Short mmCIF file of C-alpha atoms in Angstrom, two decimals:
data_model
loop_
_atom_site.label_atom_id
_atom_site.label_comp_id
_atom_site.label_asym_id
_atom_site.label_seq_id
_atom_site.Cartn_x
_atom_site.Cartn_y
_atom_site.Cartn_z
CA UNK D 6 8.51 -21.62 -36.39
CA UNK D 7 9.33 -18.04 -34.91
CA UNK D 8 5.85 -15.88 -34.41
CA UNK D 9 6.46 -12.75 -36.16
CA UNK D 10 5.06 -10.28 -32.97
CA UNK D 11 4.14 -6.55 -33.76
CA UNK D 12 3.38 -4.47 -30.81
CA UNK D 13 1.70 -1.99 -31.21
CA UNK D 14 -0.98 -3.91 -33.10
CA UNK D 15 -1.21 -6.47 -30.49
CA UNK D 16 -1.06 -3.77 -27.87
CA UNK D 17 -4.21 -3.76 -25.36
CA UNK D 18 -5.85 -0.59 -26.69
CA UNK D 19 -8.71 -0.50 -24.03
CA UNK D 20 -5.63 -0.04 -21.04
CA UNK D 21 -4.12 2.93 -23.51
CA UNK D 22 -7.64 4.12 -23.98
CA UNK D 23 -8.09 4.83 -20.31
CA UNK D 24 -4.83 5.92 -19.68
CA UNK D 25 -4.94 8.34 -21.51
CA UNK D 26 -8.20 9.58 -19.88
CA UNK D 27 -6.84 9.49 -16.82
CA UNK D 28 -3.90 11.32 -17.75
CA UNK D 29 -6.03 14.08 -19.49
CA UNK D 30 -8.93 14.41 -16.18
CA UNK D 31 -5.87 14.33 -14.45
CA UNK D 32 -3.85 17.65 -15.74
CA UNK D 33 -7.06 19.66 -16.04
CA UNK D 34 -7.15 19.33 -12.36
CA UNK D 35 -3.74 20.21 -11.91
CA UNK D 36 -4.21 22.93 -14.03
CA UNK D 37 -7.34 23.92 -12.22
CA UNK D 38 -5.68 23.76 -8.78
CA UNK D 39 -3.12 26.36 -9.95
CA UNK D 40 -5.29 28.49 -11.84
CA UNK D 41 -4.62 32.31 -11.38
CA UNK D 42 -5.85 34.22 -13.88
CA UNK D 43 -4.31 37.65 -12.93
CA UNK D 44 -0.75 35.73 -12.39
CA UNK D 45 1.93 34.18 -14.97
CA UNK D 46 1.26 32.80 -18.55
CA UNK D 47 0.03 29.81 -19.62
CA UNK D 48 3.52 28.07 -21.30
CA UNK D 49 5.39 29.19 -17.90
CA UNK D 50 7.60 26.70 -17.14
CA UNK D 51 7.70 27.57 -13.69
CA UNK D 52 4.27 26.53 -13.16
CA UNK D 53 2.94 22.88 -12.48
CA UNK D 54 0.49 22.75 -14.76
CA UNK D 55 3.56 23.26 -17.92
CA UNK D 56 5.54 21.28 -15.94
CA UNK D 57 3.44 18.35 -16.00
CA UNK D 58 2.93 18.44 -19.59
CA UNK D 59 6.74 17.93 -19.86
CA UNK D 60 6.68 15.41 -17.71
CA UNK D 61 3.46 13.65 -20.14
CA UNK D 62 5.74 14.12 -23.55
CA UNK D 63 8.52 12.35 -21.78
CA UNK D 64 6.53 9.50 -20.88
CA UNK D 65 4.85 9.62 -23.96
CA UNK D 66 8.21 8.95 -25.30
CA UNK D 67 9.78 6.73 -22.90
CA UNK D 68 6.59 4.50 -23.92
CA UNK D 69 7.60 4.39 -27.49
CA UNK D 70 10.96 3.09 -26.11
CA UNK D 71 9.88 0.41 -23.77
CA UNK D 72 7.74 -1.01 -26.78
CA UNK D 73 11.07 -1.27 -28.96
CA UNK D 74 12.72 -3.55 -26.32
CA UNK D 75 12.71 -7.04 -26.74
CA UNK D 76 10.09 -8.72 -23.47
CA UNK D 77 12.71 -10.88 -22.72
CA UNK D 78 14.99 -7.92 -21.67
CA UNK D 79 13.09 -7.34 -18.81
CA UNK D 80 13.39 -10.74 -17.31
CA UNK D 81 17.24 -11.05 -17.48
CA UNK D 82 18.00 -7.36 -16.38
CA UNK D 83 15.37 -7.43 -13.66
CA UNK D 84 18.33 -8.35 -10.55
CA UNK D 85 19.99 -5.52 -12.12
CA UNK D 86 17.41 -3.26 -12.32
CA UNK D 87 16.76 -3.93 -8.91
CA UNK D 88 20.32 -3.38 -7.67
CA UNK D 89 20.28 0.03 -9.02
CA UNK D 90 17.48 0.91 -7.62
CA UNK D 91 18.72 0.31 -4.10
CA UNK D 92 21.97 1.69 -4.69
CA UNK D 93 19.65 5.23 -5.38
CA UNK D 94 17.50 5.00 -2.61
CA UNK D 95 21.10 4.99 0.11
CA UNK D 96 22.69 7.45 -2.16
CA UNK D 97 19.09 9.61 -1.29
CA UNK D 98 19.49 9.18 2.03
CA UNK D 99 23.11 9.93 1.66
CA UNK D 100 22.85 12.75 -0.52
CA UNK D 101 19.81 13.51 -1.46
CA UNK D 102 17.59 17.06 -0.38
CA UNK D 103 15.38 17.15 2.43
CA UNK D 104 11.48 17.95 1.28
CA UNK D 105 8.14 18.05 4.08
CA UNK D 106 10.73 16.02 6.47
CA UNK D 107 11.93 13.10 4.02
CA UNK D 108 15.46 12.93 2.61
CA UNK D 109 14.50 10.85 -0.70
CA UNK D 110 14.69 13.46 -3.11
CA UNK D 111 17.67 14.38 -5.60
CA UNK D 112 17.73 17.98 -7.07
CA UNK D 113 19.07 18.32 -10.82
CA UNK D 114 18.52 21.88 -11.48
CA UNK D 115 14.87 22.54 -11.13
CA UNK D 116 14.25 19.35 -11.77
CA UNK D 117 13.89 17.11 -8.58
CA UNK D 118 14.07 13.20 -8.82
CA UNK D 119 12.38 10.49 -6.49
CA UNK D 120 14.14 7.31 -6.86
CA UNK D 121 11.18 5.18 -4.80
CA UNK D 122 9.39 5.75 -7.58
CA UNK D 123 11.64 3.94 -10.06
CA UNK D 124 12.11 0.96 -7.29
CA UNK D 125 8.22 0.62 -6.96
CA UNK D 126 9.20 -0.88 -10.72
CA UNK D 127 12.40 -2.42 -10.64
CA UNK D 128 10.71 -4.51 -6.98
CA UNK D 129 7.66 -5.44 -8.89
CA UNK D 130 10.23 -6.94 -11.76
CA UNK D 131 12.50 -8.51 -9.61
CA UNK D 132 9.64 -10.01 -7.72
CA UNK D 133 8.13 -11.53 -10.85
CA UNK D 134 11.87 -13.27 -11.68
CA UNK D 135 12.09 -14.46 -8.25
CA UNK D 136 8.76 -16.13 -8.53
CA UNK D 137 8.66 -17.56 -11.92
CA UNK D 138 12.36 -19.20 -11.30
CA UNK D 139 11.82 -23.24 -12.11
CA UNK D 140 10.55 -25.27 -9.26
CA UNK D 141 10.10 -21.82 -7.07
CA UNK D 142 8.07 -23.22 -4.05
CA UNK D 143 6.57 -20.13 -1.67
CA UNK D 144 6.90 -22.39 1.41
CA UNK D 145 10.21 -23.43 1.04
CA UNK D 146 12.90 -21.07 3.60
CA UNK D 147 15.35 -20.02 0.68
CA UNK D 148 12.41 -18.58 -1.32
CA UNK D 149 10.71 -16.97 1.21
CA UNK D 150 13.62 -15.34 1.92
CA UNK D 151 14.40 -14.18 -1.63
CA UNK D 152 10.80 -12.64 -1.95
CA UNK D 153 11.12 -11.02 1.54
CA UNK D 154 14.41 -9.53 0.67
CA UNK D 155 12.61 -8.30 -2.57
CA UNK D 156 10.16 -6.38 -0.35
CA UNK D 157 11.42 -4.84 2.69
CA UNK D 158 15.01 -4.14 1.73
CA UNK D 159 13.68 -0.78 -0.31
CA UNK D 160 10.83 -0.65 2.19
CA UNK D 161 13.32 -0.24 4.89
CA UNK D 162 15.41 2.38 3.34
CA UNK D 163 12.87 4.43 2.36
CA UNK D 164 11.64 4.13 5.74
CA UNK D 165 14.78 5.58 6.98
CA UNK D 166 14.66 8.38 4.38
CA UNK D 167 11.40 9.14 6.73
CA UNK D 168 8.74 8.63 3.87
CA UNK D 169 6.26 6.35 5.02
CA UNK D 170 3.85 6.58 2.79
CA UNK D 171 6.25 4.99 -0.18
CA UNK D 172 7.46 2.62 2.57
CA UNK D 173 3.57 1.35 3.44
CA UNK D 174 3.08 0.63 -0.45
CA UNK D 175 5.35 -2.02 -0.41
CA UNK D 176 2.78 -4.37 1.42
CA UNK D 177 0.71 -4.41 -1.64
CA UNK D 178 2.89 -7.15 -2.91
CA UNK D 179 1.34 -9.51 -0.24
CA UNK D 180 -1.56 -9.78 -2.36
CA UNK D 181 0.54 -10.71 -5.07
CA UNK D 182 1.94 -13.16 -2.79
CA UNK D 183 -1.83 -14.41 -2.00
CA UNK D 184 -2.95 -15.20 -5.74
CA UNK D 185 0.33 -17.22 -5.98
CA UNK D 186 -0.45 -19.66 -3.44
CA UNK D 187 0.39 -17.73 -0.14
CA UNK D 188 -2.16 -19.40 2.37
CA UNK D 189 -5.52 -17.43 3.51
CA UNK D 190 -4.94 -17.49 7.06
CA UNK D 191 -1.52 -15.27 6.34
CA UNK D 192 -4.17 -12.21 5.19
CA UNK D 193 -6.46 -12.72 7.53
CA UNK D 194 -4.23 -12.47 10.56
CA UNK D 195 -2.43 -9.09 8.63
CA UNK D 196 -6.73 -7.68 8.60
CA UNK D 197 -6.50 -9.00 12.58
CA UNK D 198 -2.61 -7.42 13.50
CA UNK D 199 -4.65 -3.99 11.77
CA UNK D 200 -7.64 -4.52 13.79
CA UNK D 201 -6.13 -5.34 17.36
CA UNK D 202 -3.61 -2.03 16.27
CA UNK D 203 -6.23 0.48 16.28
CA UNK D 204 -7.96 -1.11 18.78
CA UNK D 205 -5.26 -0.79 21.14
CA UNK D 206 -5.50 2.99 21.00
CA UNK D 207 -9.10 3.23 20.97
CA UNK D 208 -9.06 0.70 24.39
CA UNK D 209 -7.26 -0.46 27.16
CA UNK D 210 -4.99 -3.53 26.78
CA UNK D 211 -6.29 -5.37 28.97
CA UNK D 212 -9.52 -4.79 27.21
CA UNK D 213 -7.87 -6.52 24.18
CA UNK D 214 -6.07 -9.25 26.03
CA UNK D 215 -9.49 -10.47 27.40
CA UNK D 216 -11.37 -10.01 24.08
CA UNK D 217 -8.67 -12.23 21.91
CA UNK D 218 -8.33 -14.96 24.54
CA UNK D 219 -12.76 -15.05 24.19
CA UNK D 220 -12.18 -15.45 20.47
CA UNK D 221 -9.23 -18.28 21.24
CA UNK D 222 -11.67 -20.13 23.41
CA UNK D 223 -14.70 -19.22 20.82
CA UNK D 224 -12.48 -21.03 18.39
CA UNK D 225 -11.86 -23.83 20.38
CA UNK D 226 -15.20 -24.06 21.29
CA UNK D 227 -16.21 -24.47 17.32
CA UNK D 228 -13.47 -26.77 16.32
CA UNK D 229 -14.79 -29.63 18.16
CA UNK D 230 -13.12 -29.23 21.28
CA UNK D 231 -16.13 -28.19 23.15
CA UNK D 232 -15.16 -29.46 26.39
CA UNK D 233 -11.76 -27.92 25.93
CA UNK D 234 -12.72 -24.52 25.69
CA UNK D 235 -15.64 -24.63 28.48
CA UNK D 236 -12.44 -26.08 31.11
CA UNK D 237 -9.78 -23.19 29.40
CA UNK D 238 -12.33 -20.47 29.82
CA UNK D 239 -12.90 -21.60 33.57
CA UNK D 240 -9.35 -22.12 34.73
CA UNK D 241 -8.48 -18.62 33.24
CA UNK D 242 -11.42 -17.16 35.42
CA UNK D 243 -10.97 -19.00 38.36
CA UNK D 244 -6.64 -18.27 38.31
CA UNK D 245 -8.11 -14.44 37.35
CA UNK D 246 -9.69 -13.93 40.57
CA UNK D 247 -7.19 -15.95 42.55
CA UNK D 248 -4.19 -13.87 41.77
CA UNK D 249 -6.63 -10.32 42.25
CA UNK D 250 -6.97 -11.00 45.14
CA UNK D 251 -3.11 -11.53 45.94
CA UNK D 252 -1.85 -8.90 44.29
CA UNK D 253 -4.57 -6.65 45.11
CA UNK D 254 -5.16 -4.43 42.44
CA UNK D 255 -9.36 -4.72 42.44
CA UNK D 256 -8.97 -0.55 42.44
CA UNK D 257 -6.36 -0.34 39.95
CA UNK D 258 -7.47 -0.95 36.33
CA UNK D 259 -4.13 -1.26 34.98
CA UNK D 260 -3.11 -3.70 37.54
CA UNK D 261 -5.37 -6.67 35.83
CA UNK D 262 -3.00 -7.27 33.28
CA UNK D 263 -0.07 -8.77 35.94
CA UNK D 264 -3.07 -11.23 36.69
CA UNK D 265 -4.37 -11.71 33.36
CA UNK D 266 -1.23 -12.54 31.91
CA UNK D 267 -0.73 -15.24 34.70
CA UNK D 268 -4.13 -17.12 34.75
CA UNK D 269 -4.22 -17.36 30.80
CA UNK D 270 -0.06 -19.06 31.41
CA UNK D 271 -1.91 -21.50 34.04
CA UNK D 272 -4.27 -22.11 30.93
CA UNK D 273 -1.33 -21.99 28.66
CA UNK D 274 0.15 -25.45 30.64
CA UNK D 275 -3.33 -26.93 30.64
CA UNK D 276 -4.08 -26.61 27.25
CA UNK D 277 0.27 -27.81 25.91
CA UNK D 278 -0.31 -30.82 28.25
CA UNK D 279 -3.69 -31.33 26.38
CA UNK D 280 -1.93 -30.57 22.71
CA UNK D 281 0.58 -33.72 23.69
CA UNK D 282 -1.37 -36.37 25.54
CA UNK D 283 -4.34 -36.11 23.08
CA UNK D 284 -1.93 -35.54 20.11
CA UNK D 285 -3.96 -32.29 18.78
CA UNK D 286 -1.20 -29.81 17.20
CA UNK D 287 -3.57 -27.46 15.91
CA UNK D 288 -4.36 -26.67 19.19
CA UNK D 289 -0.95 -25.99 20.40
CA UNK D 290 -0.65 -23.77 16.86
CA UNK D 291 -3.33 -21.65 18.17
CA UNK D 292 -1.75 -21.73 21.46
CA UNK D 293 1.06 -20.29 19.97
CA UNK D 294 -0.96 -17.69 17.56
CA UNK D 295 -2.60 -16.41 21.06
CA UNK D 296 0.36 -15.33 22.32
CA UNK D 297 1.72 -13.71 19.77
CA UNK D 298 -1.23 -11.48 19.33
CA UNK D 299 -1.01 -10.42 22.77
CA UNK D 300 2.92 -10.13 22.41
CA UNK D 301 1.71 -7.82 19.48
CA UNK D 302 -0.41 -5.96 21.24
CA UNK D 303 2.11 -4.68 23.89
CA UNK D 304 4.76 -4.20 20.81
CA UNK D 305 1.99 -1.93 19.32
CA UNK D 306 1.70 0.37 22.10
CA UNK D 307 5.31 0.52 22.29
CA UNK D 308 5.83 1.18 18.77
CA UNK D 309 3.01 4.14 18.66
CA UNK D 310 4.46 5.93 22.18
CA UNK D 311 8.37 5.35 21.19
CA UNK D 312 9.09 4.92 17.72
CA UNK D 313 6.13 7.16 15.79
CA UNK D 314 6.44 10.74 15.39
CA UNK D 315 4.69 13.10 17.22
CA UNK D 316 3.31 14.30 14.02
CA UNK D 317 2.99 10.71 13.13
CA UNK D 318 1.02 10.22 16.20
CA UNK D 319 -1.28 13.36 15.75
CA UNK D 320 -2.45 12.60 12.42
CA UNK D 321 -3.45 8.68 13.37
CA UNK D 322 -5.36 10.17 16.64
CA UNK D 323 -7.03 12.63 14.31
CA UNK D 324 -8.07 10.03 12.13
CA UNK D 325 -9.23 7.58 15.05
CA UNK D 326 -11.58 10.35 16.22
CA UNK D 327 -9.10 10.38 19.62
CA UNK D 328 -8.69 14.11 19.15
CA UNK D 329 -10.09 16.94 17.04
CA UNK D 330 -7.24 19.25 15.65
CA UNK D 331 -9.00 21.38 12.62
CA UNK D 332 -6.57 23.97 12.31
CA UNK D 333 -3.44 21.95 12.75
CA UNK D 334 -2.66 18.11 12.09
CA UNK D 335 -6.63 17.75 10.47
CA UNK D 336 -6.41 20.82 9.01
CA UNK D 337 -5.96 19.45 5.39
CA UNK D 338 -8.45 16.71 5.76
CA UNK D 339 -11.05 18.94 7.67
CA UNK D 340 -10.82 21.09 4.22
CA UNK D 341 -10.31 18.42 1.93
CA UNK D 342 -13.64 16.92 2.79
CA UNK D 343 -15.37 21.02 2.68
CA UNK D 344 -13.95 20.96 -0.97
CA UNK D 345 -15.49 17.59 -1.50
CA UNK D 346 -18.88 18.35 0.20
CA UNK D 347 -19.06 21.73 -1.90
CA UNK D 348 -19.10 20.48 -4.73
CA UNK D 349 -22.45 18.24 -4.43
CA UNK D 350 -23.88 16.52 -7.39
CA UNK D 351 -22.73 17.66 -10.13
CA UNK D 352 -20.07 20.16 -9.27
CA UNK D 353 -18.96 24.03 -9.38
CA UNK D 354 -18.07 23.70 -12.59
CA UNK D 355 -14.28 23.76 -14.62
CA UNK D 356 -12.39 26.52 -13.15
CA UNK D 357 -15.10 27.86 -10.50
CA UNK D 358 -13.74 26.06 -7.25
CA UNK D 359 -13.73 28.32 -4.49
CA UNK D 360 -11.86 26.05 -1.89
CA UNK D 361 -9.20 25.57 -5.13
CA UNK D 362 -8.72 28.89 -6.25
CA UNK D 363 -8.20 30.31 -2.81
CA UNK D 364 -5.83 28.05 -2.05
CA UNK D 365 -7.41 26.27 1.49
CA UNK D 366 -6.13 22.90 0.87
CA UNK D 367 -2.30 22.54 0.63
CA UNK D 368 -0.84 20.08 -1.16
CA UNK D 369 -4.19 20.00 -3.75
CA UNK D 370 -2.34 19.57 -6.75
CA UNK D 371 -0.42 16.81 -5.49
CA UNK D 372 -1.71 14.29 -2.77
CA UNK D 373 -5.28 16.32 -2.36
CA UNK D 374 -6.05 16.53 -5.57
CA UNK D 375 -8.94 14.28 -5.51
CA UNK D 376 -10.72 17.03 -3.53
CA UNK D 377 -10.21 19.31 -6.62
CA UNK D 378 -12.00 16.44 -8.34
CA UNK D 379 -14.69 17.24 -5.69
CA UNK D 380 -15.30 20.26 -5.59
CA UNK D 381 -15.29 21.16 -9.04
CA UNK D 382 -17.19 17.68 -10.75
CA UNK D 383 -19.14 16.74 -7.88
CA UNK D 384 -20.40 13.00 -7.24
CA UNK D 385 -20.84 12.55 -10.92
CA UNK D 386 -16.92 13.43 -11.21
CA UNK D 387 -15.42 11.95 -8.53
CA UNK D 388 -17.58 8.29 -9.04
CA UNK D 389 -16.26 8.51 -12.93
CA UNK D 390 -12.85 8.70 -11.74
CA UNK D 391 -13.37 5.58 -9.30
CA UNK D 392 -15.34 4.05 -12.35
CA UNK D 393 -12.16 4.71 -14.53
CA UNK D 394 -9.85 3.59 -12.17
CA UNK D 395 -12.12 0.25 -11.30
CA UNK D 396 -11.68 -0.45 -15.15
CA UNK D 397 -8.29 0.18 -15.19
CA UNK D 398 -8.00 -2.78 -12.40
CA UNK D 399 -10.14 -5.04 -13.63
CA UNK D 400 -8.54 -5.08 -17.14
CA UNK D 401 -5.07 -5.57 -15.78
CA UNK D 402 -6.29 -8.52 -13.54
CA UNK D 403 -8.17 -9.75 -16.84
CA UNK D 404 -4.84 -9.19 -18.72
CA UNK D 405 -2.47 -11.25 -16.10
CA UNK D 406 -4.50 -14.28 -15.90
CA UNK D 407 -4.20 -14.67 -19.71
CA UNK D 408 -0.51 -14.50 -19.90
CA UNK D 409 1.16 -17.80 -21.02
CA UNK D 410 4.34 -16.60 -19.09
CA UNK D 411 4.14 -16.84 -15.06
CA UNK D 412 6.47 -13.77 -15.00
CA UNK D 413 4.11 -11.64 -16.68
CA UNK D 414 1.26 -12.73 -15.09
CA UNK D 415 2.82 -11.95 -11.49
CA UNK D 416 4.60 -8.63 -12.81
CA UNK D 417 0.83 -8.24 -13.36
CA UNK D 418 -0.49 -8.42 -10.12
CA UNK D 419 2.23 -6.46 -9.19
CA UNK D 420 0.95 -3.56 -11.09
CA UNK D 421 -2.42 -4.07 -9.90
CA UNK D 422 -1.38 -4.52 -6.31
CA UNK D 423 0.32 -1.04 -6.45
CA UNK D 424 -1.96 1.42 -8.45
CA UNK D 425 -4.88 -0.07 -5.90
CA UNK D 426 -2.74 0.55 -2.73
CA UNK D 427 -1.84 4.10 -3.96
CA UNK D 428 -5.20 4.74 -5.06
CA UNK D 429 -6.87 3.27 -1.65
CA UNK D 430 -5.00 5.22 0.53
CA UNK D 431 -5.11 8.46 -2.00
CA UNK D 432 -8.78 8.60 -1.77
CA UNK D 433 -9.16 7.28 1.50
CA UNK D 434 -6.74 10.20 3.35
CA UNK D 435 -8.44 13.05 1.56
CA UNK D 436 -12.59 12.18 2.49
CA UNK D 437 -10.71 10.64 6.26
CA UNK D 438 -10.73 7.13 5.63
CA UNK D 439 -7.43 6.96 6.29
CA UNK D 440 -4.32 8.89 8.14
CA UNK D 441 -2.68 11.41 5.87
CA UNK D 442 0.62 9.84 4.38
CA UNK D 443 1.46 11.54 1.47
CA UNK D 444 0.99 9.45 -1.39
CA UNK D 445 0.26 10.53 -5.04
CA UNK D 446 -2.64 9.09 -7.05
CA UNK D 447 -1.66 7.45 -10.14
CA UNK D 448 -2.31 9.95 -13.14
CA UNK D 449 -3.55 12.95 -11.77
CA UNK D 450 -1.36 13.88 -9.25
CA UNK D 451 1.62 16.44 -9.73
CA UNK D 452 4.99 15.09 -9.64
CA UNK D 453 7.46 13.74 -12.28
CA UNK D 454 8.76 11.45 -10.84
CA UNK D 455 5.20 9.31 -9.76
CA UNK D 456 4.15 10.12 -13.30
CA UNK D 457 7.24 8.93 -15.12
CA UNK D 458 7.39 5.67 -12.43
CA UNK D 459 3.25 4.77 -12.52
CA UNK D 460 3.56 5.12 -16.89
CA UNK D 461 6.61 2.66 -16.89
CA UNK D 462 4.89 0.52 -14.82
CA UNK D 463 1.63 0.21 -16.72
CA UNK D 464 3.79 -0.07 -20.38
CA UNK D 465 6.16 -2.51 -19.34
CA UNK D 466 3.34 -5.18 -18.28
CA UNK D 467 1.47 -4.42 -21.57
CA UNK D 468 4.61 -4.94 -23.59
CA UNK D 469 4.88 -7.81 -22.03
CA UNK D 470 1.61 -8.76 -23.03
CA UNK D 471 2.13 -8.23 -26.26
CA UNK D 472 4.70 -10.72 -26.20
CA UNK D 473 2.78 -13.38 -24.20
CA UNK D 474 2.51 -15.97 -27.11
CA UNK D 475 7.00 -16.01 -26.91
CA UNK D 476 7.35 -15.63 -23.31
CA UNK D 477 6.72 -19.03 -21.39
CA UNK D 478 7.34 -19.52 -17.55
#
């Protein structure tokens, strides 16, 4: 017997409820960053705050139309979806308009047109088909492939538009990949590639080198292989000192690493001989794992000096505490976090920034705004927004995990994995937590395109969930 479904009544109004607070907190500090008092009128169209509100009646309509699709529509157009999608990112970089350095933009008029943002949705969907497919195993070859191709095709080509920010996103889906099976040990050594990367700017390599082959042997040493580890630790040393002394760089720092890289490939040949005789293959896997960290700490040097941006470089360094630029590459995090600090407990009040209405921060109606948040509701604003946006997670997780249909429940995550990458990073770049890569915050920053693309993303999971009693697998 069919289940007669009607969505809007079975629609999660607790999600709605707080997206729509969001959305509202949101354009009064859009409207507060561009308030002029003396300048324009309120229904201007030219100005952001009108702007946006066309952009929220859209969405408010494009919601009523996602909730008169049938669910199942989203499953069997989801390839297709995603095919478009990367057909408009390469006609971007083909013809698209150049904005602060990255050609991803299209230009209708006066109305301009990211098409990342759409892909952030059409990935997420084509993700979830990929995944939910019958007998889908994530350690077999062919579907790894298919979900890699899912992720870093559109990360790639919106890396060569030159938007990073939109690019960096797309690891979020790793932690969909995580509550779908994907082992532990594959986060922890994406934490550890982070780690050893800013590391290796803050120190020397060879400084590195040493202090991952001490955590090798330290494993070792733990894993029962005591004896092991003690010999490893004192062939490296003793091969160390023997080959300083022939190549005689005791007076040249940078010289160790000819040496180091030598002893620890004596060690190497110990240790595979010891993996074979005494049958122990998770030793030769962490043999293996050793030397591609140190592999990957050389490639990240290479990549920082040779393939990042000066600007690029600048704004990491600034962020690292390597160098102290407050009127040029810090400049809008130096204010952002005066804005912030201004605003103190409770705030300036609606209206009565004075680091907004002077106009210090740029960009503060669209990837600064939090600071307007700051400055003008103080701690009590800022920690409601993080409260609201907490919620917000928590209730989608909550919502997945009760679907009956694996696709929904990993479109899900999907969601979830993107609003809290976007909002991480948002938050993070404006109070220096993190290097300054341009990337809205769901709800409350200008733009129509992130608007339009973060509202179809939220609607089309709780359609889905509407539908969760139809949809299986």
């Amino acid at each position: 017997m069919r289940v007669t479904i009607r969505p809007y009544k079975n629609i999660d109004w607790l999600t709605v409820i707080i997206y729509i607070l969001l959305v509202a907190f949101g354009w009064m500090n859009i409207y507060a960053a561009n308030y002029d008092p003396e300048v324009g009128s309120f229904w201007d169209i030219s100005t952001e705050p009108t702007r946006q509100l066309v952009w929220i009646g859209l969405s408010v309509l494009t919601i009523g139309f996602l909730f008169l699709i049938d669910s199942k529509f989203f499953v069997e157009f989801s390839y297709i979806f995603f095919g478009l999608s990367l057909f408009l990112l390469l006609m971007a970089l083909f013809f698209g308009i150049e904005i602060n350095g990255a050609k991803a933009w299209f230009q209708f008029g006066p109305v301009r047109f990211q098409p990342a943002e759409l892909t952030k949705v059409a990935a997420s969907l084509a993700l979830a088909r990929v995944m939910s497919r019958y007998n889908f195993q994530m350690n077999r070859s062919r579907h790894t492939l298919k979900m890699g191709a899912v992720v870093f095709l559109p990360a790639m080509i919106i890396l060569l538009q030159n938007d990073t920010g939109s690019a960096l996103v797309y690891f979020a889906f790793f932690l969909v990949f995580f509550r779908e099976g994907m082992p532990a040990v594959v986060l922890f050594l994406g934490a550890l590639a982070a780690i050893v990367f800013v590391l290796s700017l803050l120190y020397e390599t060879i400084y590195i080198y040493a202090g991952l082959f001490v955590l090798f042997c330290a494993i070792i040493y733990f894993a029962k292989q005591k004896k092991t580890a003690i010999i490893s630790f004192g062939i490296t040393a003793f091969a160390f000192a023997l080959t300083v002394g022939i190549f005689d760089v005791l007076d040249k720092e940078s010289g160790y690493i000819l040496p180091f890289i030598i002893s620890v490939g004596i060690t190497s040949a110990y240790l595979v001989i010891k993996t074979v005789v005494k049958r122990l293959p998770q030793l030769g896997i962490g043999l293996f794992l050793l030397w591609a960290m140190l592999g990957y700490t050389y490639s990240t040097n290479y990549f920082f000096d040779s393939v990042l941006s000066g600007y690029q470089k600048n704004r990491i360094l600034v962020m690292i505490g390597l160098e102290n630029d407050p009127q040029g590459v810090g400049y809008n995090v130096n204010q952002s976090k005066i804005a912030i600090g201004s605003g103190g407990f409770s705030g300036k009040g609606f209206l009565e920034g004075t680091q907004t209405k002077f106009d210090f921060v740029p960009e503060q109606s669209t990837d600064f705004i939090f600071c307007t948040v700051g400055e003008e509701w103080g701690f009590l604003g800022t920690s409601m927004v993080i409260l609201l946006f907490l919620t917000l997670l928590l209730r989608i997780v909550y919502l997945a995990e009760r679907q009956h249909s694996d696709f929904s429940r990993i479109y899900g995550y999907s969601v979830v994995a993107i609003f809290f990458m976007h909002i991480a990073i948002n938050i993070g770049m404006t109070i220096g937590l993190a290097p300054v890569i341009g990337i809205p915050l769901p709800f409350f920053s200008y733009g129509g395109s992130s608007f339009w693309g973060f509202t179809v993303l939220l609607f089309i999971f709780l359609k889905l969930d509407t539908n969760r009693a139809e949809l299986i697998r």
